[in-house]
Amino acid sequence: MSRKDPDLLIQTTPVLRQGLTTPHAMRDVWLSLLPLVLAATWFFGIGALLLLSATIAGALMTEWVFTPEPRRRDVIRDQSGLLTGLLLGLTLPPGLPLWMAFLGGAAAIGLGKIIWGGLGNNLFNPALVGRAFLLGTFPIAMTTWSPAGGPGQLFEIQGSLFALPFQSPVYDAVSSATPLGLMKFEQQSTGLMRLMIGNTGGSLGETSGFLVLLGGLFLLLRRDFDWRIPAAIFASAALFSGLLHLVDPARYPGPLFTLFSGSLLFGAIYMATDPVTSPLSPRGAWIFGIGIGLLVVLIRNFGGLPEGVMYAILLMNAATPLIDRYTQPRVFGRKAGPG
Amino acid sequence: MNELVWIFVSALLINNFVLAYFLGLCPFLGVSGRLETSFRLGLATTFVLIVTALCAWFLNTYILIHAPYLRLICFIVVIASTVQFIEMAIKKLSPALFKALGIFLPLITTNCAILGLAIFATNRGYNLVEGLIFALGAGAGFTLAMVLMAGLREETELSDVPALMQGTALNLIIAGILSMAFMGFAGLFSST
Amino acid sequence: MWSMNPIRLLKGSFRHGVHPEGHKEQTADLPIQRVPFGSRYVMPLGQHIGAPAKPVVNVGQRLHRGQLIAEPGAFVSTCLHSPVTGRVVSIGPQRHIDGTFTRAIEIEADPFATQQLAPSPGLDWRSLDMVEFIDQVQQAGIVGMGGAAFPAHVKYSIPEGQQIAELLVNGAECEPYLTNDHRLMMERPGALLQGVGILLEKLGAKRATIGVEANKQEAIDILNDHLGPDQPIRVISLPVKYPQGAEKMLIKAVYGKEVPAGQLPRDIGVAVNNVGTVVAIADWFESRMPLIERVVTVSGPGAAYPANLIVPLGTPVREVLRFCGGLRPETREVVMGGPMMGSPIASLDVPVMKGTSGILAFTDSETARPREYPCIRCGRCLEACPYFLNPSRLARLARARMFTEMKAYRVTDCVECGSCTFACPSGIPIVQLIRAAKDNLAHEPRDQGAE
Amino acid sequence: MNQRVELPTANQPSSTRLALSVALAGLISGIAIIGIYEATLPTITANKARQLREAVFKVLPGVSRMQQLGFVDGSLKPVDVPIEDLTLYGGYDNGGRFIGYAIPSDGPGFQDTIALLYGWLPREGRIVGMEILDSRETPGLGDKIYKDAVFVANFSALIPDPDIVTVKKGTRSAPNEVDAITGATISSKAVVRIINEGQARWRGKLPAPGQEPSLPDPAESPEAGPGSG
Amino acid sequence: MDMDKNLDTYQEFVKGIWRDNPVFVQVLGMCPMLAVTNSAVNALVMGGATLFVLMGSSFLVAALKQWIPKQVRISLYIIIIATFVTVADYSLLAMLPGVHKELGAFIPLIVANCMILGRQEAFASRHGIRFAVMDAAGMSLGFVLALFSLGSIREILGNGSLFNIPLFGETFEPWVIMILPPGGFITLGLILLFFNWVAARKKAFLEQVAQAERESL
C-alpha cells in the first residue's frame, strides 16, 4: 500500500445538507425590514432610529446578561435577539420615551424568550410580549401618536423621547390619531392611498402598507415564511369585515380599510409568521391565520380597543400548541394523524 | 338579551375567572399539566358552577333574604354537599361519566371559583337566567384558560426551560402573558 | 381491478420529499468496467436482512467460482456463493462496516484460475411451479439490490388469497451520486426485460412498470427501444425527487396508492423489485450465475477517478478504490451506499456486499457538520418527510428522552430516509435522533399498555 | 404528613353523635354569626346610608335631605326595600321642598360593570351631577371617569335632549354633548350610555313636575330605609 | 400529645415565615395572594383578616380536637373557618368600609384558602393549643409577609406610592400593568424565581462547605 489510509470519520448519513441555515433566514427578515426603517425615519425623523436602537439595545443587553456564558456567543450570533428588538421597535409609537422602549426590549427578551429557555422554546412572539407589556404598563404613552412629518422634520427629534427614566414624557407636538382611532372614535375613514404610502399616524413601521407588502413579497420569494399564515389572515379578515360591512356600511369599515389600516399587514407578515410560535402543519397554519383574522375583526369592531392585531396574534400563539396537537399531518399509509 | 351576551362574554373573556379574577388558581396551577385532565376538570367545574348558580339563586331568593348573615356558611355547606351529592348521583347514573369526572369532583369543592361565583352572582343581584349564563360563561372561561395553559405547559416540557424557572414560577409567568393577551378583549360588546 | 387516480398520474410522484443535488454527471456516462480479481475475499454471513447464513464449507476447502458456501439459516435468509475460485482461509470474525466484527468466510483466490463460470444452458423456468421457483431464487442467493438486501424469495412468497397484479421495477435511483442502476439499465436492457418477463409470468402479474427518474432519459430511451410491440411492460419517467426509490414512495408515485402502514406492497397487489435484482434473476435462470458480483458506483469528491464497476462480492473496499485510483488525500469519510441512507465505513478493509450500491468518498466540505441552532419550528422537515411525520416534534421528544411518547407520533413508521436532516436549516441531526430513539424503544422492556 | 393518629375503632362514634356534633357546631357558629351581625349592623347600615347620602348630595347640589323612592304599581312611592332597577332617591332641601332625583344606573364599561348615580332636575330637564359608585376601569386611563375633575364637570350642566353624546375632547358645543377623555373614549362613552339608559328607563315613569312625592314627615331623619349599596 | 415533645415553640413559629412560607414555598392561597395585592393597604388588611381566621380556627380546632369526630372533621373545620370569616367580614365592613369594598368578594373567599384548611388538617388537629397557635401565627405571618411584599412591589411600581403616600413625585410614570392582573402573575412569578435562585445559591454554598469539610478531614 503506497499511501496511508485517511482517518475516517464515522458520521451517520445523510451526508448532504440543504444550504439554507437559520441565520440566513433571520438575515433575510431584517433585510426585508430595512425599507420600513428608512420609511419610518422619513416620516417620523431620525428619532425613529434612536427608538429602534433603544429597543435593540434593551433586547440584546437582556439576552447577554441572562444567558449563561457558554451559550452567549451563540445567542448573539443567531440574530434573533436583534430581530426581536427591531420588530418591537417598529411597532412602537414614534414619540415613545427611549427608556420605555429600552424596557420594552428587555421585557420582550426577558419574559418572551429567556424564561422559556431561549430561541425555539418560547411559545409567544417575544416582540409582541414586549409590546403587550408596554401597552399594559404605559397605556397613555403607548397610544399617543405623533403625526407623520415630512423630510423637513428629518432632523427634528421629539422631546418626549428623552424623558428621564421613570418619568412621564412631555409631548411637544399635538398628537394625531391613527386611521383606526379615527375610524373607531370619530367614524372618519382614511383614504387607501394614504394607507399604502404611510404618511398617517401610527407605529413606526406599520404605516406604509406598500413597503410592508414589499418586504412580505421578498420573504415569500425567499421562501422564508409560511405563506399560508398571512394568506389566511388576509382572507379571513377581509371576509369577516366584508360581511359586517354589508350589514352596516356606516359602522363597520370595509375589507380594504381593514387590511391596510393599523398593523394588520405588519403583524400578518412579520409577527404571525414567526415559525417558533405558529403551528407547524399547513392545516394548522390555516386555522391559526383564520383565527387571527377573526379576532382582529372582533376586537376592532366590537371591542374597546381600536387595534387588536397584537392581542389576536398573542391569543393564537397561546392556542398554537392545541392547534398543533389536533392538526398533525395524516401519516403516510394511515387513516389519521397521530396524537 | 344584550345584557345576557355581555354577562357571558365578560365571564368568558374580559373578566375571565382565572386570568382576571384569580379564582380557581389552585387547579389552574396544579392540574393543568395534562391537556386531557384539564379539559375534563374544566367540564366538571362548569357543571358544578351551573348547579351552584341554581342553588345560590334558590338560597338567595328563599332563605338569605331573611338571614343575610348566613350567606357564607350556607353557600359553603350547600356547595360541599352538592358536590358530594353530584358525585354520588353520577356514580349511580352514569359510571362512564363518573370515571371521566369522578376524581375531579372532590377537588372542585375546594375550588374558590365555585364559592366566588355564588358570591359574585349575589353581589350583582343576578336573577336566575343571568346567574346561569354567568355560571356558563365562568365555567367556559375556566375551561378555556385551563386548556390553553395545559397546551402551553405540555409544550414547555420539551423545552430547555432554565432550572430556576421550572415549576410554578414559569406557570405564573405564562399565566401573566395569557392574562396580558386576554386584556385585548377589554370592552368587548360593551360599546354598542 | 385497478382504479387509478388521474390526478396522481398527472402529478406522477409522491408528496413531500427533498431535492438534493444529483451529482450523477460524474459517473453517468462511464460504462461499467470489471474489477480484476484480487487475492482475498470476505463473505460476511449476515449481509442480508434476516438470519445469517450457515457455512457449508470448511477451512482449507477448495472452492470454484459460484459454489455454494453457506445455506440459509432460516426462511428469511438466503444462500451465499463463492465469488472466486480459491480456498477457504478462515471462518470467523471479520471487520464489519460499522467497525464491529461479524462472522464471515474468508476466501483466498487461486491466482492461476480463469475465474470463469462453466457455460450453462440455463434453467427451464417455465416448467417450474411456484414453490420450485421460490426455492431457485433462494438457491441463487438473490436479495434486493437497492440497498436493503431483503431476500427476494421472501417477497415472492405470496400468501394464499393474495394476488399480484402489478410488477413494479424500481429504476428510480433517487440517491445522489449513484449511477449503478442507470448504467445497468443502459447496458443490460435485454437481461432486465428478460428478468421482467420471468417475474411477470411467475408472479402472475398482468403488467410490469419500470419507474425511472427523468434524469436517466437515455436509460428510458434504450429500454423503450428494446420493448417489443405488445409486451405488457411500460417504462415511466418520474420527476426527480428523493426518496422516490423507497418502495412505498415509488408505488405512490406510479399508481397513486398508499400502502397502508404496517402492510407490504403485496397487500395491495404490487411486487417491487430493484433493476439489479431483476437482472440477477435473469442471470440465474438464463446462465445459472448466482449472486456473486454486483455493479457498484465509486464516486464522490474524494474519489480520484469515479467509476461504475462490476465487483465480485467480498472484495475489500480498499481493492475497489485502488482499482480506480484510490482516494484523494482530503477524503474524510467513506460511505457505503448512497449519501442519504448509506452507512459510513470504519475501515477500508470491509468487503463489498450484496447491498452495496456505491462507495462514496467525501471531503471536509461535505462532512463538516453545520453549526447547530435551536429548532425554530420552521416546518421544513414536515414538508420534507415523505411519511408526513412530524420530525421536528420527534426530535424534540427524543432530546427530552420521551421515547414512549414518540410512539404516539408514529416514530415506528419512519423509514429513516434522512430528508428531515437534509432539510433542517438549524442543522439538527433529526434522523439521527430518531434512529437513536428507535434503538432505545427496541431495547426497552415491553411496557404494558403502551401505544 | 404521615404521622396520622389512628383512633381506636372501639369508640367509633354513632351517626347520631356525628349529626349531633355537626348540629351543635352549626348552632354555636350560628349564634356567633348572629352575634357579630347584630353587633355590626348599626355601623354598617350607618356607613352605607352615609355613603349613599354623600353621593346623593354630591350629584344634587343644594339638597340636604333624601328619600328612597320606588316605582310600585304605576307610581313613585317611598319604599323601604329597593325595587330592582326601579329605585331612585328624591332630594329635598332643608325645608322639605323637592329639588331633584338621584338616579342609580349601571352597565358594562371597558373592564367591568360601571355603577353610577346622577342627579336629574326634572323641572329644568337638566342633569346636574354624576358620581361613579363602582368601577374597575383601567388605572390611569379609564379611572379618569371619576378622577378627572374636568370630565366629571361635564355632567354638571347637561340637557339630555336628544340623548347625550360624547364628542372628541375640546369640541363640546351643544348642551347634550360630553367631552370624551383622551385615550379612554370607551369608558367615557360607557358613562354616557349608562346615563342615557337610566333616562330611558325612567321615561314616563316619573310624575309630572310638581307632583313628586313629598317627604312623609319633615322631621324624619334623612336615612329612612336601609341603603341599597 | 407526645409528638409535641420534640417541638420547639420558636421553631414552629419561625418555619412558616421563611422555610415553609405558605406562598413562596408551598404555593398555597394563590387566589387572595394575587387578587388583593394591588396595593399595600389591601394586602395588609387581607393578611390581617387571614391571620385572624387562621389563628382563631387553629386555636379552636386544637382546643376541641378530642370532641371532633374524625368522620365529620372536615365539615366541622369548614364551619369553624366560615364562622371566623363571617366575623371578619362583618367587622371589616363596619370598621373599614372603603377597604372592604376594594377587597369585595375576596374576604368571604378566605374560606376557600386551602392554606387555612390545610393547617387544621395537617397541624392544629394533631398538636396542643400552644403549638397550634404558634404554627398558625407563623404561617399567617408568612402569608402576610408574602402579601405585603407583593402588594408593596405592585403599588410602588404601579402607582408610585406606598400606603397611598406618593414616593416619586408628580412626574412619575406609573407602570399600570403592575396593578392589573398580569402584573400580579408576573411579579409573583419573578419573586418565586428569586426564591429559587436563593435556594440554589444556598444549596451550592452548603455543598461547597461540605466539600471543604471533606477535604480538610
PDB file of C-alpha atoms in Angstrom, chain C residues 100-233:
ATOM      1  CA  THR C 100     -17.616  -4.140  14.844  1.00  0.00           C
ATOM      2  CA  PHE C 101     -16.800  -7.716  13.969  1.00  0.00           C
ATOM      3  CA  THR C 102     -19.061 -10.242  12.326  1.00  0.00           C
ATOM      4  CA  ARG C 103     -18.689 -13.851  11.259  1.00  0.00           C
ATOM      5  CA  ALA C 104     -17.537 -14.230   7.712  1.00  0.00           C
ATOM      6  CA  ILE C 105     -15.950 -16.727   5.338  1.00  0.00           C
ATOM      7  CA  GLU C 106     -12.555 -15.581   4.131  1.00  0.00           C
ATOM      8  CA  ILE C 107     -11.502 -16.871   0.763  1.00  0.00           C
ATOM      9  CA  GLU C 108      -8.113 -16.731  -0.896  1.00  0.00           C
ATOM     10  CA  ALA C 109      -8.422 -16.586  -4.665  1.00  0.00           C
ATOM     11  CA  ASP C 110      -6.472 -19.033  -6.751  1.00  0.00           C
ATOM     12  CA  PRO C 111      -4.118 -16.744  -8.687  1.00  0.00           C
ATOM     13  CA  PHE C 112      -3.975 -19.185 -11.582  1.00  0.00           C
ATOM     14  CA  ALA C 113      -7.684 -19.826 -12.007  1.00  0.00           C
ATOM     15  CA  THR C 114      -9.514 -18.402 -15.031  1.00  0.00           C
ATOM     16  CA  GLN C 115     -12.413 -17.387 -12.798  1.00  0.00           C
ATOM     17  CA  GLN C 116     -14.893 -18.305 -15.476  1.00  0.00           C
ATOM     18  CA  LEU C 117     -18.238 -19.847 -14.806  1.00  0.00           C
ATOM     19  CA  ALA C 118     -18.962 -23.065 -16.539  1.00  0.00           C
ATOM     20  CA  PRO C 119     -21.234 -22.293 -19.526  1.00  0.00           C
ATOM     21  CA  SER C 120     -24.769 -23.370 -18.839  1.00  0.00           C
ATOM     22  CA  PRO C 121     -27.889 -23.543 -20.952  1.00  0.00           C
ATOM     23  CA  GLY C 122     -29.832 -22.059 -18.094  1.00  0.00           C
ATOM     24  CA  LEU C 123     -32.905 -23.356 -16.477  1.00  0.00           C
ATOM     25  CA  ASP C 124     -36.269 -24.014 -17.988  1.00  0.00           C
ATOM     26  CA  TRP C 125     -38.047 -21.632 -15.706  1.00  0.00           C
ATOM     27  CA  ARG C 126     -41.365 -22.044 -17.462  1.00  0.00           C
ATOM     28  CA  SER C 127     -41.669 -25.575 -16.174  1.00  0.00           C
ATOM     29  CA  LEU C 128     -41.115 -24.620 -12.545  1.00  0.00           C
ATOM     30  CA  ASP C 129     -44.032 -24.371 -10.216  1.00  0.00           C
ATOM     31  CA  MET C 130     -44.231 -21.563  -7.692  1.00  0.00           C
ATOM     32  CA  VAL C 131     -42.584 -23.474  -4.839  1.00  0.00           C
ATOM     33  CA  GLU C 132     -39.724 -24.550  -7.055  1.00  0.00           C
ATOM     34  CA  PHE C 133     -39.304 -21.075  -8.437  1.00  0.00           C
ATOM     35  CA  ILE C 134     -39.067 -19.547  -4.974  1.00  0.00           C
ATOM     36  CA  ASP C 135     -36.611 -22.234  -3.959  1.00  0.00           C
ATOM     37  CA  GLN C 136     -34.495 -21.440  -7.020  1.00  0.00           C
ATOM     38  CA  VAL C 137     -34.427 -17.730  -6.130  1.00  0.00           C
ATOM     39  CA  GLN C 138     -33.256 -18.619  -2.659  1.00  0.00           C
ATOM     40  CA  GLN C 139     -30.675 -21.009  -4.126  1.00  0.00           C
ATOM     41  CA  ALA C 140     -29.335 -18.148  -6.196  1.00  0.00           C
ATOM     42  CA  GLY C 141     -28.897 -16.042  -3.076  1.00  0.00           C
ATOM     43  CA  ILE C 142     -30.739 -13.138  -4.613  1.00  0.00           C
ATOM     44  CA  VAL C 143     -31.629 -10.210  -2.409  1.00  0.00           C
ATOM     45  CA  GLY C 144     -32.975  -6.734  -3.027  1.00  0.00           C
ATOM     46  CA  MET C 145     -30.106  -4.898  -4.638  1.00  0.00           C
ATOM     47  CA  GLY C 146     -31.280  -1.381  -3.896  1.00  0.00           C
ATOM     48  CA  GLY C 147     -29.549  -1.338  -0.552  1.00  0.00           C
ATOM     49  CA  ALA C 148     -31.833  -3.057   1.929  1.00  0.00           C
ATOM     50  CA  ALA C 149     -30.741  -6.576   0.872  1.00  0.00           C
ATOM     51  CA  PHE C 150     -34.046  -8.196   1.726  1.00  0.00           C
ATOM     52  CA  PRO C 151     -34.104 -11.808   0.446  1.00  0.00           C
ATOM     53  CA  ALA C 152     -36.020 -11.753  -2.826  1.00  0.00           C
ATOM     54  CA  HIS C 153     -37.650 -15.148  -2.471  1.00  0.00           C
ATOM     55  CA  VAL C 154     -39.498 -13.953   0.626  1.00  0.00           C
ATOM     56  CA  LYS C 155     -41.028 -11.187  -1.435  1.00  0.00           C
ATOM     57  CA  TYR C 156     -42.243 -13.688  -3.998  1.00  0.00           C
ATOM     58  CA  SER C 157     -43.881 -15.931  -1.422  1.00  0.00           C
ATOM     59  CA  ILE C 158     -47.397 -14.669  -1.879  1.00  0.00           C
ATOM     60  CA  PRO C 159     -49.733 -15.845   0.866  1.00  0.00           C
ATOM     61  CA  GLU C 160     -52.884 -17.736  -0.019  1.00  0.00           C
ATOM     62  CA  GLY C 161     -55.651 -15.450  -1.231  1.00  0.00           C
ATOM     63  CA  GLN C 162     -53.424 -12.659  -2.390  1.00  0.00           C
ATOM     64  CA  GLN C 163     -52.627 -11.917  -5.951  1.00  0.00           C
ATOM     65  CA  ILE C 164     -50.000  -9.784  -7.594  1.00  0.00           C
ATOM     66  CA  ALA C 165     -51.494  -7.629 -10.322  1.00  0.00           C
ATOM     67  CA  GLU C 166     -48.640  -5.281 -10.931  1.00  0.00           C
ATOM     68  CA  LEU C 167     -44.904  -5.773 -11.111  1.00  0.00           C
ATOM     69  CA  LEU C 168     -43.041  -2.590 -10.388  1.00  0.00           C
ATOM     70  CA  VAL C 169     -39.384  -2.382 -11.324  1.00  0.00           C
ATOM     71  CA  ASN C 170     -37.531   0.221  -9.329  1.00  0.00           C
ATOM     72  CA  GLY C 171     -35.185   2.158 -11.532  1.00  0.00           C
ATOM     73  CA  ALA C 172     -35.660   5.427  -9.693  1.00  0.00           C
ATOM     74  CA  GLU C 173     -32.172   5.540  -8.199  1.00  0.00           C
ATOM     75  CA  CYS C 174     -33.018   8.666  -6.249  1.00  0.00           C
ATOM     76  CA  GLU C 175     -29.836   8.744  -4.139  1.00  0.00           C
ATOM     77  CA  PRO C 176     -27.391  11.355  -5.360  1.00  0.00           C
ATOM     78  CA  TYR C 177     -24.076  10.202  -6.897  1.00  0.00           C
ATOM     79  CA  LEU C 178     -25.238   6.643  -7.610  1.00  0.00           C
ATOM     80  CA  THR C 179     -25.446   5.581 -11.255  1.00  0.00           C
ATOM     81  CA  ASN C 180     -25.113   1.810 -10.994  1.00  0.00           C
ATOM     82  CA  ASP C 181     -28.782   1.164 -11.818  1.00  0.00           C
ATOM     83  CA  HIS C 182     -28.643   3.795 -14.518  1.00  0.00           C
ATOM     84  CA  ARG C 183     -25.738   2.056 -16.248  1.00  0.00           C
ATOM     85  CA  LEU C 184     -27.249  -1.369 -15.719  1.00  0.00           C
ATOM     86  CA  MET C 185     -30.451  -0.323 -17.466  1.00  0.00           C
ATOM     87  CA  MET C 186     -28.445   1.167 -20.326  1.00  0.00           C
ATOM     88  CA  GLU C 187     -26.008  -1.675 -20.751  1.00  0.00           C
ATOM     89  CA  ARG C 188     -28.124  -4.726 -19.995  1.00  0.00           C
ATOM     90  CA  PRO C 189     -31.656  -3.816 -21.125  1.00  0.00           C
ATOM     91  CA  GLY C 190     -32.107  -7.251 -22.616  1.00  0.00           C
ATOM     92  CA  ALA C 191     -31.330  -9.032 -19.358  1.00  0.00           C
ATOM     93  CA  LEU C 192     -33.570  -6.619 -17.472  1.00  0.00           C
ATOM     94  CA  LEU C 193     -36.517  -7.194 -19.780  1.00  0.00           C
ATOM     95  CA  GLN C 194     -35.888 -10.901 -19.657  1.00  0.00           C
ATOM     96  CA  GLY C 195     -35.999 -10.829 -15.881  1.00  0.00           C
ATOM     97  CA  VAL C 196     -39.180  -8.804 -16.024  1.00  0.00           C
ATOM     98  CA  GLY C 197     -40.664 -11.421 -18.331  1.00  0.00           C
ATOM     99  CA  ILE C 198     -39.777 -14.225 -15.914  1.00  0.00           C
ATOM    100  CA  LEU C 199     -41.218 -12.395 -12.931  1.00  0.00           C
ATOM    101  CA  LEU C 200     -44.365 -11.382 -14.812  1.00  0.00           C
ATOM    102  CA  GLU C 201     -45.106 -14.963 -15.630  1.00  0.00           C
ATOM    103  CA  LYS C 202     -44.068 -16.498 -12.331  1.00  0.00           C
ATOM    104  CA  LEU C 203     -45.857 -13.948 -10.153  1.00  0.00           C
ATOM    105  CA  GLY C 204     -48.907 -13.941 -12.404  1.00  0.00           C
ATOM    106  CA  ALA C 205     -48.813 -10.164 -12.722  1.00  0.00           C
ATOM    107  CA  LYS C 206     -50.737  -8.580 -15.565  1.00  0.00           C
ATOM    108  CA  ARG C 207     -48.409  -5.760 -16.239  1.00  0.00           C
ATOM    109  CA  ALA C 208     -44.966  -4.507 -15.406  1.00  0.00           C
ATOM    110  CA  THR C 209     -43.925  -0.915 -14.942  1.00  0.00           C
ATOM    111  CA  ILE C 210     -40.353   0.245 -14.896  1.00  0.00           C
ATOM    112  CA  GLY C 211     -40.190   3.505 -12.989  1.00  0.00           C
ATOM    113  CA  VAL C 212     -37.190   5.644 -13.872  1.00  0.00           C
ATOM    114  CA  GLU C 213     -36.452   9.171 -12.751  1.00  0.00           C
ATOM    115  CA  ALA C 214     -36.345  11.708 -15.537  1.00  0.00           C
ATOM    116  CA  ASN C 215     -32.630  12.359 -15.097  1.00  0.00           C
ATOM    117  CA  LYS C 216     -31.965   8.986 -16.733  1.00  0.00           C
ATOM    118  CA  GLN C 217     -33.569   9.743 -20.084  1.00  0.00           C
ATOM    119  CA  GLU C 218     -31.001   7.644 -22.003  1.00  0.00           C
ATOM    120  CA  ALA C 219     -31.923   4.594 -19.974  1.00  0.00           C
ATOM    121  CA  ILE C 220     -35.602   5.217 -20.643  1.00  0.00           C
ATOM    122  CA  ASP C 221     -34.972   5.528 -24.355  1.00  0.00           C
ATOM    123  CA  ILE C 222     -32.892   2.367 -24.531  1.00  0.00           C
ATOM    124  CA  LEU C 223     -35.463   0.367 -22.597  1.00  0.00           C
ATOM    125  CA  ASN C 224     -38.226   1.637 -24.848  1.00  0.00           C
ATOM    126  CA  ASP C 225     -36.195   0.629 -27.894  1.00  0.00           C
ATOM    127  CA  HIS C 226     -35.866  -2.877 -26.571  1.00  0.00           C
ATOM    128  CA  LEU C 227     -39.526  -3.269 -25.720  1.00  0.00           C
ATOM    129  CA  GLY C 228     -41.454  -5.493 -28.040  1.00  0.00           C
ATOM    130  CA  PRO C 229     -44.663  -4.167 -29.613  1.00  0.00           C
ATOM    131  CA  ASP C 230     -47.200  -5.803 -27.355  1.00  0.00           C
ATOM    132  CA  GLN C 231     -45.318  -6.656 -24.244  1.00  0.00           C
ATOM    133  CA  PRO C 232     -47.254  -5.751 -21.044  1.00  0.00           C
ATOM    134  CA  ILE C 233     -44.317  -3.672 -19.945  1.00  0.00           C
TER     135      ILE C 233
END
